[in-house]
Amino acid sequence: MAAAGDTTTAGTGGADGDDDAGATGSGAVGATGAAGAGGSGSAVPDAGTGEAAGGDSAAQLSEAAAELAAQRVERERIAQRKAEKKGPVESGAKLSGTAADLLAAIRAVESGEKPAATVFADPEPAPHRAPAPEPVHRPESAPATAAPPMPAAEAVTAVRGVLADGGAPESLAPQVAAALGEGADTLLREDPWQLLRVTGVRPDQADGFARALLGAECGPDDERRGRAVTGWLLEQAAVAGHTALEMPALTAALAQRAVPDPEEAVQSALAEGEALVFQDVLDPGAPEPEDDEEERPVRVLVGLERYALAEESLADGLARLVNSLAKDASEPWEAAAAAASGGAAELARAVAGHGLVLHTGGEAARAEPAALLTAARAAGLRAFAAAHAPDGGLRLTSGEGTVGTVADLLAGVTGPGRDADGALDLDLLIVLDAPQLDVEGAAVLVEALPDGARLVLSGDPAMLWSSGPGRVFADLLAARVCPQIASRTPDPGPLGELVSGIGVGELTQVEAPGKEVVIVPVRDAGEAVHRTVQLVADSVPRAIGVPAEQTVVITPGHGGAAGTRALNAALKERLNPGPGRFGGFDPGDRIAYSPAPGRTVPGQVVKADAEGLHLSCAGAPVVVPKERVEQSVRHGWALTAHQAAGSRWPAAVVVLPGDAVQSLSRPWVYTAFSRAERHLSVVHGVDQALAKAVAESLPKPRTTRLPLLLKTQVPAAN
């Protein structure tokens, strides 16, 4: 067994050594940029980014008159619902997802029984498949110990009977009951395609279930099927990060799913209120055409109500922040700006006169919002900072009680509390890890801020985008509706140099005299697992001085021969063997706890009893009821990059088996490599594919409406 430093030459963060899997040197960490790999970590192909340009959308207008009429009605309804909102907490409840819905898809992908959800691909798995990509969750605000309510036992029993009659697995009953709500059994019997509302169920499976229940009445032209498949496609698009689909993309996808009349299926979904339609002018700042008959370039989009409401609400809230205060700074803000120094001074001056400010930079740049927080509080301002993960808050040095997580802030677990109007009692909110904000979470956050408050969104734009739909931080950077302060503080040392190069598309050789970067070549996935266990359990502790409990393993997906499941099984056997008496867990196991979809909190198993599984997460005790363990707790020695985003560890082992090529992209590599504070080991089995991914594989585009909505609501920024 070789130590990390003994195995290969340290400091080989560049690209040459990939010519030979056994070589190390300049570029030994290099890999092929698969076209299918995107910033979201999802294998779902891009939906609505090539099929419909402006001209195609204009051509759709004659076919979409009914949709546009429905749009006007829905806009009025959205406006009315916004006017009825009493506070941000209620809005957050409206926008929250259902954790149980996600379980089926996650388990199906992990087990290999079902492929990852795709919008356009055929349901049959490809002959050669990369490790299952990271399941994409939708974040929701909830305290660390909260869990979605379980459906009543009677409802689950009734649904189980319907599933049995249709030949579907009865184990789906809890998910179906949670997804369909009250009267789920009756609804499912009347409309078997409602089974598609359970994540992980494919149209062909729902068709078989419908045939068993309806017999001769079942047909591909059934209006219920068209509506359900339309909703399913929009949900799959959301899994891929889109908040809506362009009309041509949606109708083409419906045709591929054997829907005889795609336009009629969309019309039916719109009429039933299961989707909304939008006509977005592509250039709202352009002058009106002089000829009355000339049409302005538009695109017709279709989306689910929850994301439409969230995106509209987010745009409204951001416009309110931008426009709700005068540009002249008051005395406390001037004092805060005067107290800040270095890179924080520029940030403080921007915040003094603007309601919304964007701040970009790497890990070292976090010192600037930290200094702003300290200066603002010293000036008597009510200031708070919130990070994506507990570890992100701990890395922001500041006074006690001034830093927490976004989820806990919105849930009232930490932070300043609410004022008489239900808004956060704050003058300044600094949000770290801003690229991890999805459209729903961002909408809840912005709605919670009072008029006149300042919001700073700070993050590294090279990181992976949010797990949920939207790309809020990237959209705001592109929209240019507020000041943008770019930090000039570089990340230090060989790791900082390596990661900074990746951020601009270069995988360069770095000198690592302290073994900060080590490459471990492997031939196959089996060897990758073996070498990973060696590194965590022996080599890194012995050669680097970082114990196993402070080392994280990061791999592209949950499934596959070197995914999180295989790696966690091997690491548990070596580091904490046991029979797994409680749901596969034993005291001392490292775990990844998901209190809500899209949130991962590292922790450790303490014990198990009749109450459930007792965990210690971020220093706080958590009890997970027995019925929730399978859904919300995983072993956590090995994580995906999305699970690890927002946290850092003294040492990281990034595993790149040969079948991971399709999952690699520049944002994925950047995120995975930057999780290490002191030492990075790369278990390298992808040859030149890594360098190619860093150079060529950019984030996959996401279809969102936020930039156009902001241009309409903040005209001064056009």
XYZ file of C-alpha atoms in Angstrom:
718
model
C 0.000 0.000 0.000
C 1.566 3.250 -1.102
C 1.177 6.613 0.462
C -0.470 9.313 -1.574
C 2.815 10.986 -2.208
C 4.521 7.667 -2.964
C 2.004 6.590 -5.554
C 2.552 9.340 -8.084
C 4.350 12.575 -8.652
C 2.754 15.398 -6.722
C 1.791 18.590 -8.492
C 0.530 16.986 -11.689
C -2.553 19.074 -12.154
C -1.968 19.665 -15.823
C -2.587 17.792 -19.039
C 0.383 15.885 -20.506
C 0.325 12.728 -18.497
C -3.024 11.641 -19.884
C -1.345 10.167 -22.912
C -0.718 7.153 -20.737
C -2.974 6.108 -17.903
C 0.045 5.126 -15.911
C 1.874 8.389 -16.363
C 1.837 11.496 -14.273
C 2.942 14.906 -15.302
C 1.665 18.067 -16.833
C -2.004 17.512 -17.478
C -2.329 14.124 -15.791
C -5.692 15.310 -14.702
C -7.242 15.742 -18.095
C -10.666 14.231 -19.645
C -13.047 14.239 -22.667
C -15.805 16.760 -22.684
C -18.903 14.795 -23.423
C -21.575 16.701 -25.221
C -24.166 15.394 -22.848
C -22.565 16.670 -19.689
C -23.850 19.933 -18.402
C -23.477 22.248 -15.509
C -26.455 20.697 -13.821
C -24.889 17.279 -13.579
C -27.978 15.862 -15.262
C -28.100 13.579 -18.277
C -31.321 15.197 -19.443
C -30.739 16.655 -22.910
C -31.270 20.354 -23.400
C -34.924 21.084 -23.996
C -35.997 24.047 -26.005
C -32.612 25.478 -26.934
C -32.293 24.565 -30.585
C -35.712 23.808 -31.927
C -37.172 27.296 -31.596
C -35.449 30.491 -32.644
C -37.286 33.767 -32.796
C -38.728 33.083 -36.259
C -39.991 29.650 -35.262
C -41.736 31.154 -32.270
C -43.393 33.803 -34.397
C -44.686 31.108 -36.685
C -46.314 29.492 -33.691
C -48.462 32.527 -32.924
C -51.283 31.642 -35.278
C -51.489 28.224 -33.679
C -51.214 29.635 -30.170
C -53.966 32.261 -30.120
C -55.849 30.263 -27.551
C -52.705 29.883 -25.469
C -52.113 33.631 -25.514
C -55.677 34.318 -24.419
C -55.174 31.828 -21.611
C -51.942 33.604 -20.776
C -53.742 36.874 -20.128
C -56.181 35.123 -17.817
C -53.372 33.358 -15.970
C -51.394 36.581 -15.581
C -54.439 38.173 -13.956
C -54.783 35.157 -11.690
C -51.079 35.307 -10.767
C -51.381 39.002 -9.985
C -54.426 38.331 -7.828
C -52.659 35.527 -5.956
C -49.657 37.777 -5.353
C -51.916 40.490 -3.956
C -53.441 37.963 -1.564
C -50.093 36.915 -0.133
C -49.747 37.935 3.511
C -46.130 37.059 4.059
C -43.116 35.184 2.768
C -43.659 32.149 4.942
C -46.941 31.326 3.227
C -45.315 31.779 -0.167
C -42.534 29.457 0.793
C -45.049 26.797 1.717
C -46.682 27.178 -1.679
C -43.419 26.726 -3.500
C -42.129 23.704 -1.585
C -41.773 20.342 -3.291
C -42.473 16.826 -2.064
C -39.515 14.792 -0.959
C -41.351 11.510 -1.340
C -41.891 12.214 -5.047
C -38.177 12.181 -5.652
C -37.390 8.886 -3.950
C -38.589 6.614 -6.734
C -36.456 8.300 -9.377
C -33.364 8.358 -7.207
C -33.594 4.693 -6.287
C -34.419 3.688 -9.857
C -31.376 5.486 -11.229
C -29.114 4.108 -8.535
C -30.204 0.517 -9.026
C -29.850 0.727 -12.787
C -33.415 -0.545 -13.237
C -34.425 2.721 -14.911
C -32.365 5.269 -16.845
C -32.083 8.849 -15.691
C -34.991 10.989 -16.827
C -34.621 12.528 -20.290
C -36.823 14.859 -22.272
C -36.153 13.610 -25.775
C -34.319 10.301 -25.453
C -36.109 7.006 -25.991
C -36.834 5.128 -22.777
C -34.587 2.225 -23.688
C -31.139 2.499 -22.096
C -28.187 3.152 -24.361
C -25.784 0.270 -25.092
C -23.078 1.973 -23.033
C -24.029 4.231 -20.175
C -21.955 6.389 -17.901
C -22.514 6.157 -14.169
C -25.962 7.361 -13.269
C -25.847 11.160 -13.001
C -26.577 12.985 -9.830
C -30.293 13.007 -9.081
C -31.536 16.548 -9.256
C -33.580 17.687 -6.297
C -35.665 20.783 -5.834
C -34.641 22.790 -2.784
C -37.290 24.009 -0.371
C -37.065 26.008 2.815
C -37.261 23.841 5.915
C -35.480 23.540 9.226
C -32.848 20.850 9.479
C -35.121 18.526 11.414
C -38.279 19.021 9.332
C -39.785 16.326 7.131
C -42.735 16.393 4.738
C -45.921 14.930 6.221
C -46.548 11.270 5.563
C -49.839 10.368 3.836
C -52.446 8.714 6.035
C -52.229 4.945 6.315
C -55.784 4.576 5.017
C -54.963 6.572 1.894
C -51.854 4.484 1.232
C -53.854 1.272 1.633
C -56.517 2.455 -0.809
C -53.901 3.448 -3.392
C -52.142 0.127 -2.929
C -55.321 -1.636 -4.032
C -55.565 0.398 -7.246
C -51.910 -0.243 -8.029
C -52.426 -3.969 -7.539
C -55.406 -3.949 -9.911
C -53.271 -2.266 -12.556
C -50.241 -4.496 -12.078
C -48.054 -1.674 -10.741
C -45.648 -2.162 -7.811
C -47.555 -1.690 -4.578
C -44.415 -0.174 -3.060
C -45.267 3.005 -4.988
C -48.349 3.573 -2.846
C -46.833 6.108 -0.392
C -45.379 8.188 -3.226
C -48.644 8.094 -5.202
C -50.703 9.056 -2.159
C -48.356 11.949 -1.376
C -48.274 13.161 -4.993
C -52.024 13.009 -5.665
C -53.261 14.052 -2.243
C -56.761 13.490 -0.906
C -58.784 10.990 -2.902
C -55.676 9.663 -4.603
C -57.158 6.205 -5.154
C -60.265 7.555 -6.903
C -58.270 9.963 -9.031
C -55.820 7.236 -10.041
C -58.595 4.838 -11.014
C -60.349 7.497 -13.085
C -57.138 8.717 -14.714
C -54.410 6.040 -14.580
C -51.901 8.332 -16.307
C -51.780 10.364 -13.094
C -49.201 7.763 -12.135
C -46.759 9.918 -14.136
C -46.850 12.461 -11.331
C -44.676 10.089 -9.314
C -41.070 10.853 -10.190
C -39.337 7.924 -11.837
C -42.415 6.548 -13.628
C -42.089 6.617 -17.424
C -44.889 7.049 -19.982
C -44.557 3.455 -21.215
C -45.030 2.207 -17.649
C -48.059 4.449 -17.129
C -49.470 3.191 -20.453
C -49.240 -0.399 -19.266
C -50.923 0.513 -15.986
C -53.713 2.327 -17.872
C -54.299 -0.632 -20.207
C -54.676 -2.951 -17.229
C -57.261 -0.679 -15.589
C -59.172 0.654 -18.603
C -58.941 -2.229 -21.053
C -60.457 -1.380 -24.434
C -61.080 2.219 -23.375
C -57.341 2.872 -23.301
C -55.764 4.400 -26.392
C -52.839 6.648 -27.389
C -55.241 9.430 -28.376
C -56.843 9.563 -24.919
C -57.014 13.205 -23.846
C -55.970 12.226 -20.322
C -52.788 10.665 -21.663
C -51.886 13.744 -23.696
C -52.312 16.004 -20.680
C -50.330 13.734 -18.399
C -47.437 13.310 -20.841
C -47.336 17.083 -21.337
C -46.997 17.579 -17.598
C -44.421 14.803 -17.379
C -42.291 16.411 -20.088
C -42.416 19.757 -18.311
C -41.360 18.066 -15.078
C -38.474 16.380 -16.879
C -37.454 19.748 -18.266
C -37.439 21.117 -14.707
C -35.213 18.234 -13.628
C -32.813 19.366 -16.364
C -32.915 22.911 -14.989
C -35.439 24.571 -17.327
C -38.280 26.667 -15.924
C -40.244 26.380 -19.196
C -40.041 24.823 -22.659
C -40.351 26.537 -25.998
C -43.502 25.435 -27.781
C -41.771 23.706 -30.734
C -39.561 21.733 -28.348
C -42.550 20.596 -26.302
C -44.673 19.537 -29.286
C -41.716 17.687 -30.824
C -41.162 15.814 -27.564
C -44.862 14.912 -27.380
C -44.722 13.521 -30.910
C -41.740 11.381 -29.913
C -43.841 10.008 -27.047
C -46.537 8.830 -29.517
C -49.042 11.587 -28.717
C -51.061 11.772 -31.989
C -51.963 15.479 -31.736
C -49.295 17.311 -29.719
C -50.877 20.752 -30.150
C -54.206 19.467 -28.846
C -52.452 17.833 -25.882
C -50.868 21.158 -24.963
C -54.196 22.953 -25.364
C -55.846 20.427 -23.056
C -53.153 20.864 -20.402
C -53.564 24.641 -20.616
C -57.348 24.434 -20.401
C -57.136 22.274 -17.285
C -54.714 24.688 -15.654
C -51.935 22.084 -15.557
C -49.573 24.374 -17.494
C -49.287 28.031 -18.421
C -48.334 29.617 -21.745
C -46.241 32.768 -22.223
C -45.443 35.006 -25.156
C -42.109 36.680 -24.440
C -40.922 39.516 -26.653
C -37.306 38.704 -27.400
C -36.159 42.328 -27.289
C -38.482 44.284 -24.978
C -36.241 47.359 -25.240
C -36.626 47.645 -29.024
C -38.979 50.361 -30.376
C -42.464 49.391 -31.493
C -42.620 48.530 -35.218
C -43.879 51.388 -37.391
C -46.008 49.057 -39.475
C -49.035 47.871 -37.467
C -48.966 44.571 -39.326
C -45.322 43.912 -38.492
C -44.908 41.463 -35.635
C -42.182 41.798 -33.009
C -39.969 38.727 -32.559
C -41.386 36.579 -29.779
C -41.036 33.127 -28.348
C -43.924 31.046 -27.017
C -43.090 29.143 -23.840
C -45.044 26.600 -21.827
C -44.287 25.912 -18.183
C -45.663 24.492 -14.974
C -47.512 26.886 -12.684
C -45.182 26.471 -9.710
C -42.129 27.574 -11.669
C -44.035 30.306 -13.519
C -45.243 31.775 -10.226
C -41.777 31.492 -8.703
C -40.030 33.168 -11.640
C -42.575 35.984 -11.850
C -42.424 36.476 -8.093
C -38.621 36.501 -8.141
C -38.530 39.118 -10.906
C -41.058 41.249 -9.011
C -39.064 40.997 -5.803
C -35.729 41.778 -7.432
C -37.220 44.800 -9.203
C -38.628 45.943 -5.863
C -35.197 45.733 -4.239
C -33.509 47.527 -7.119
C -36.050 50.354 -7.121
C -37.031 50.617 -3.454
C -34.290 52.945 -2.202
C -32.591 56.124 -3.216
C -29.065 55.905 -4.564
C -27.838 58.351 -1.913
C -26.458 56.400 1.031
C -27.613 57.193 4.542
C -25.198 57.812 7.402
C -24.979 54.182 8.690
C -24.225 52.898 5.195
C -21.603 55.571 4.694
C -20.045 54.560 8.010
C -20.021 50.902 6.962
C -18.390 51.777 3.634
C -15.775 53.894 5.389
C -14.969 51.100 7.850
C -14.398 48.482 5.148
C -10.965 48.149 3.625
C -9.253 46.381 0.740
C -11.495 44.463 -1.623
C -14.429 44.821 0.774
C -14.412 48.625 0.414
C -15.605 48.530 -3.202
C -18.320 46.062 -2.244
C -19.399 48.208 0.712
C -19.633 51.342 -1.430
C -21.832 49.539 -3.966
C -24.104 48.185 -1.226
C -24.436 51.632 0.349
C -26.342 52.956 -2.652
C -28.011 49.924 -4.238
C -30.646 47.433 -3.163
C -29.110 44.519 -5.077
C -25.395 43.847 -5.600
C -23.677 40.811 -7.138
C -20.245 39.747 -5.882
C -18.101 37.168 -7.681
C -14.929 35.383 -6.685
C -13.418 32.148 -5.432
C -12.976 30.770 -1.937
C -10.544 33.483 -0.815
C -13.009 36.160 -1.935
C -15.381 35.147 0.877
C -13.301 37.413 3.109
C -14.868 40.429 1.381
C -18.531 39.755 2.263
C -17.294 38.722 5.728
C -15.656 42.125 6.137
C -18.811 43.822 4.849
C -20.891 41.940 7.417
C -18.596 43.043 10.236
C -18.530 46.676 9.083
C -22.316 46.829 8.658
C -22.983 45.489 12.134
C -20.409 47.838 13.621
C -22.316 50.715 12.011
C -25.499 49.613 13.764
C -27.119 47.956 10.756
C -29.082 44.733 11.067
C -26.976 42.401 8.908
C -26.934 38.645 8.423
C -25.136 36.197 6.113
C -26.596 32.933 4.867
C -24.792 30.094 3.072
C -26.006 27.065 1.140
C -24.567 24.532 3.618
C -23.684 24.728 7.324
C -20.009 24.430 6.490
C -20.259 27.456 4.217
C -21.411 29.574 7.125
C -18.704 28.280 9.426
C -16.062 29.355 6.890
C -17.330 32.930 7.038
C -15.584 34.327 10.113
C -17.911 36.704 11.900
C -19.744 37.278 15.163
C -21.884 34.576 16.727
C -25.488 34.590 15.547
C -24.790 36.507 12.343
C -24.296 33.554 9.983
C -26.495 30.554 9.135
C -27.947 28.667 6.191
C -30.542 29.998 3.766
C -32.969 27.226 4.691
C -32.671 27.804 8.430
C -32.990 31.570 7.985
C -36.279 31.212 6.118
C -37.544 28.641 8.597
C -36.770 30.885 11.562
C -34.252 28.467 13.048
C -31.506 31.110 12.864
C -31.377 34.773 12.021
C -33.099 37.964 13.121
C -36.710 36.810 13.002
C -39.584 38.639 11.333
C -41.043 42.107 11.668
C -44.724 42.988 12.108
C -45.313 42.594 8.365
C -43.749 39.120 8.242
C -40.558 40.265 6.515
C -37.069 39.456 7.771
C -35.985 42.065 10.276
C -32.883 43.015 8.290
C -31.130 45.927 6.640
C -28.594 43.741 4.836
C -28.635 40.096 3.781
C -25.532 38.507 2.280
C -26.132 35.205 0.505
C -23.058 33.069 -0.100
C -22.849 30.215 -2.636
C -25.397 32.118 -4.740
C -25.066 29.803 -7.786
C -26.807 27.132 -5.696
C -30.026 29.189 -5.482
C -32.776 27.783 -7.682
C -35.750 29.840 -8.826
C -38.136 28.690 -6.080
C -35.673 29.128 -3.245
C -34.589 32.521 -4.564
C -38.211 33.683 -4.864
C -38.954 32.784 -1.248
C -35.779 34.519 -0.109
C -36.395 37.755 -2.013
C -40.056 37.877 -0.972
C -38.909 37.705 2.650
C -36.876 40.930 2.442
C -38.471 44.241 3.411
C -38.478 47.328 1.201
C -35.248 49.251 1.550
C -33.157 46.232 2.496
C -29.935 45.463 0.655
C -29.276 42.024 -0.823
C -25.782 40.851 -1.757
C -25.564 37.653 -3.776
C -22.013 36.337 -3.605
C -20.614 33.288 -5.310
C -18.287 31.689 -7.784
C -19.831 31.734 -11.285
C -17.621 28.816 -12.346
C -19.409 26.458 -9.936
C -22.174 24.016 -10.833
C -25.579 25.626 -11.132
C -28.422 24.855 -8.769
C -29.881 21.382 -8.456
C -33.374 22.763 -8.965
C -34.724 24.602 -12.021
C -33.390 27.995 -12.997
C -29.949 29.592 -13.054
C -30.652 32.630 -10.948
C -27.116 33.886 -10.326
C -26.022 33.398 -13.942
C -29.210 35.069 -15.219
C -28.647 38.076 -12.965
C -25.040 38.403 -14.082
C -26.184 38.326 -17.712
C -29.090 40.740 -17.153
C -26.835 43.450 -15.661
C -29.608 44.996 -13.576
C -27.340 45.964 -10.665
C -23.699 46.578 -9.729
C -21.347 43.623 -10.118
C -18.219 43.558 -7.983
C -15.567 41.064 -9.090
C -13.060 40.153 -6.404
C -9.405 40.425 -7.304
C -8.350 38.143 -4.445
C -6.965 34.884 -5.945
C -7.184 31.527 -4.212
C -3.708 30.765 -2.852
C -1.318 27.856 -3.327
C -1.155 25.022 -5.836
C -4.814 24.113 -5.336
C -5.865 27.686 -5.958
C -3.722 27.845 -9.085
C -5.121 24.560 -10.401
C -8.752 25.489 -9.789
C -8.349 29.003 -11.188
C -6.997 27.541 -14.423
C -9.923 25.138 -14.674
C -12.283 28.084 -14.290
C -10.994 29.611 -17.526
C -10.792 26.296 -19.384
C -7.153 25.392 -18.820
C -5.840 22.303 -17.053
C -2.319 23.427 -16.246
C 0.595 21.786 -14.503
C 1.133 23.081 -10.981
C 4.068 22.720 -8.673
C 2.980 20.996 -5.462
C 6.001 20.588 -3.182
C 3.755 19.813 -0.221
C 1.860 17.074 -2.100
C -1.160 19.358 -2.394
C -2.149 17.618 -5.660
C -1.579 13.917 -6.347
C -2.669 11.854 -9.360
C -3.451 8.156 -8.925
C -3.855 6.448 -12.332
C -6.243 3.476 -12.526
C -7.206 1.086 -15.314
C -10.830 0.318 -14.456
C -13.636 1.036 -11.992
C -12.721 -1.853 -9.712
C -9.209 -0.534 -9.292
C -10.625 2.954 -8.762
C -12.676 1.752 -5.790
C -9.698 -0.154 -4.350
C -7.324 2.802 -4.650
C -9.894 5.216 -3.239
C -10.281 3.136 -0.089
C -6.486 2.988 0.235
C -6.191 6.745 -0.071
C -8.891 7.570 2.472
C -8.021 4.918 5.030
C -4.230 4.892 4.835
C -2.315 7.015 2.322
C -3.785 10.462 2.963
C -3.701 10.125 6.794
C -0.137 8.821 6.713
C 1.408 11.053 4.051
C -0.677 14.220 4.378
C -1.779 14.049 8.013
C -5.514 14.367 7.293
C -7.595 11.699 9.069
C -10.202 9.679 7.208
C -13.113 11.501 8.862
C -11.873 14.795 7.348
C -11.563 13.450 3.809
C -14.418 13.515 1.323
C -14.737 11.314 -1.761
C -16.443 12.874 -4.796
C -17.608 10.892 -7.817
C -19.853 11.784 -10.801
C -22.925 9.744 -9.887
C -24.679 7.430 -7.472
C -24.808 4.384 -9.748
C -22.135 2.533 -11.649
C -19.199 0.454 -10.522
C -17.494 3.481 -8.944
C -20.534 5.559 -7.963
C -21.377 6.675 -4.446
C -23.184 3.435 -3.622
C -20.222 1.216 -4.503
C -17.684 3.548 -2.900
C -19.679 3.980 0.304
C -20.117 0.223 0.644
C -16.360 -0.306 0.293
C -15.496 2.570 2.643
C -17.943 1.396 5.285
C -16.480 -2.103 5.188
C -13.022 -0.674 5.758
C -13.715 2.230 8.129
C -16.816 1.222 10.112
C -17.853 -2.382 9.428
C -21.132 -3.521 10.878
C -24.360 -5.348 10.107
C -26.373 -2.195 9.394
C -28.981 -3.030 11.991
C -31.103 0.055 11.360
C -31.868 0.562 7.683
C -28.317 -0.371 6.704
C -26.700 2.034 9.193
C -24.585 1.533 12.300
C -23.359 3.965 14.966
C -20.292 5.784 13.665
C -21.332 5.683 9.997
C -20.735 8.884 8.060
C -23.966 9.945 6.422
C -25.436 12.524 4.074
C -28.776 13.694 5.461
C -31.305 15.405 3.178
C -33.887 17.183 5.333
C -35.467 18.568 2.165
C -34.925 17.929 -1.551
C -31.748 19.589 -2.774
C -30.190 20.001 0.664
C -27.439 17.716 1.935
C -26.050 17.972 5.452
C -23.048 15.767 6.308
C -23.226 14.016 9.652
C -22.690 10.851 11.627
C -24.931 8.154 13.052
C -25.078 8.289 16.850
C -27.545 5.535 17.667
C -30.903 4.055 16.713
C -33.929 3.382 18.914
C -37.719 3.344 18.757
C -37.774 7.077 17.921
C -35.674 6.568 14.821
C -32.123 7.121 13.630
C -30.210 9.603 15.806
C -27.706 11.722 13.879
C -25.245 14.470 14.628
C -25.356 16.977 11.750
C -23.279 20.143 11.805
C -23.030 19.790 15.558
C -26.795 19.571 16.061
C -28.752 16.442 17.084
C -31.273 15.186 14.523
C -33.740 12.325 14.859
C -34.985 10.800 11.607
C -38.138 8.653 12.032
C -37.817 5.089 10.834
C -40.174 5.630 7.893
C -38.031 8.542 6.664
C -34.616 6.917 6.849
C -34.638 5.352 3.389
C -35.730 8.617 1.775
C -33.472 11.075 3.530
C -30.304 9.340 4.783
C -27.433 7.924 2.721
C -23.955 6.860 3.610
C -21.732 9.886 3.245
C -18.082 8.970 2.854
C -18.609 9.470 -0.903
C -20.771 12.257 -2.339
C -21.650 13.680 -5.722
C -20.381 17.133 -6.650
C -23.846 18.622 -6.207
C -24.088 17.144 -2.719
C -20.654 18.524 -1.862
C -21.266 22.022 -3.267
C -21.125 24.680 -0.586
C -18.890 22.625 1.732
C -15.133 22.027 1.899
C -12.940 19.422 3.572
C -9.230 19.358 4.478
C -8.743 16.617 1.864
C -10.731 15.457 -1.148
C -10.411 12.360 -3.304
C -12.057 12.877 -6.705
C -12.812 9.602 -8.485
C -12.890 9.616 -12.300
C -13.491 6.064 -13.564
C -13.367 5.378 -17.274
C -17.141 5.244 -17.652
C -17.514 8.740 -16.149
C -16.551 10.563 -19.341
C -20.101 11.530 -20.306
C -20.688 13.094 -16.886
C -17.713 15.445 -16.957
C -17.903 19.159 -17.644
C -15.853 22.194 -16.699
C -18.257 23.231 -13.878
C -18.309 19.684 -12.507
C -14.502 19.423 -12.439
C -14.174 22.927 -10.987
C -16.682 22.160 -8.218
C -15.207 18.761 -7.363
C -11.571 19.886 -7.302
C -12.306 23.031 -5.286
C -13.817 21.075 -2.376
C -10.278 20.414 -1.072
C -8.632 22.851 1.348
C -5.209 21.247 1.787
C -4.923 18.159 -0.391
C -6.492 16.791 -3.575
C -6.051 13.236 -4.845
C -7.438 12.464 -8.302
C -8.158 8.788 -8.973
C -7.708 9.124 -12.704
C -9.038 6.650 -15.266
C -10.334 8.871 -18.063
C -7.113 9.525 -20.009
C -7.334 12.757 -22.076
C -11.056 13.146 -21.443
C -10.560 15.373 -18.391
C -8.543 18.013 -20.232
C -11.066 17.991 -23.062
C -13.991 18.427 -20.659
C -12.305 21.368 -18.957
C -11.526 23.033 -22.295
C -14.740 22.323 -24.179
C -17.664 21.115 -22.044
C -19.467 24.218 -20.789
C -22.681 24.359 -18.757
C -25.634 23.136 -20.756
C -28.051 26.003 -21.513
C -31.216 26.273 -19.453
C -34.420 27.840 -20.742
C -35.530 30.483 -18.228
C -37.672 33.616 -18.355
C -35.932 35.638 -15.645
C -33.677 37.805 -17.889
C -36.596 38.970 -20.053
C -38.811 39.535 -17.021
C -36.111 41.674 -15.445
C -35.636 43.729 -18.621
C -39.347 44.497 -18.536
C -39.439 45.412 -14.854
C -36.103 47.222 -14.545
C -35.999 49.267 -17.782
C -33.195 51.495 -16.552
C -30.859 48.509 -16.661
C -31.451 47.735 -20.355
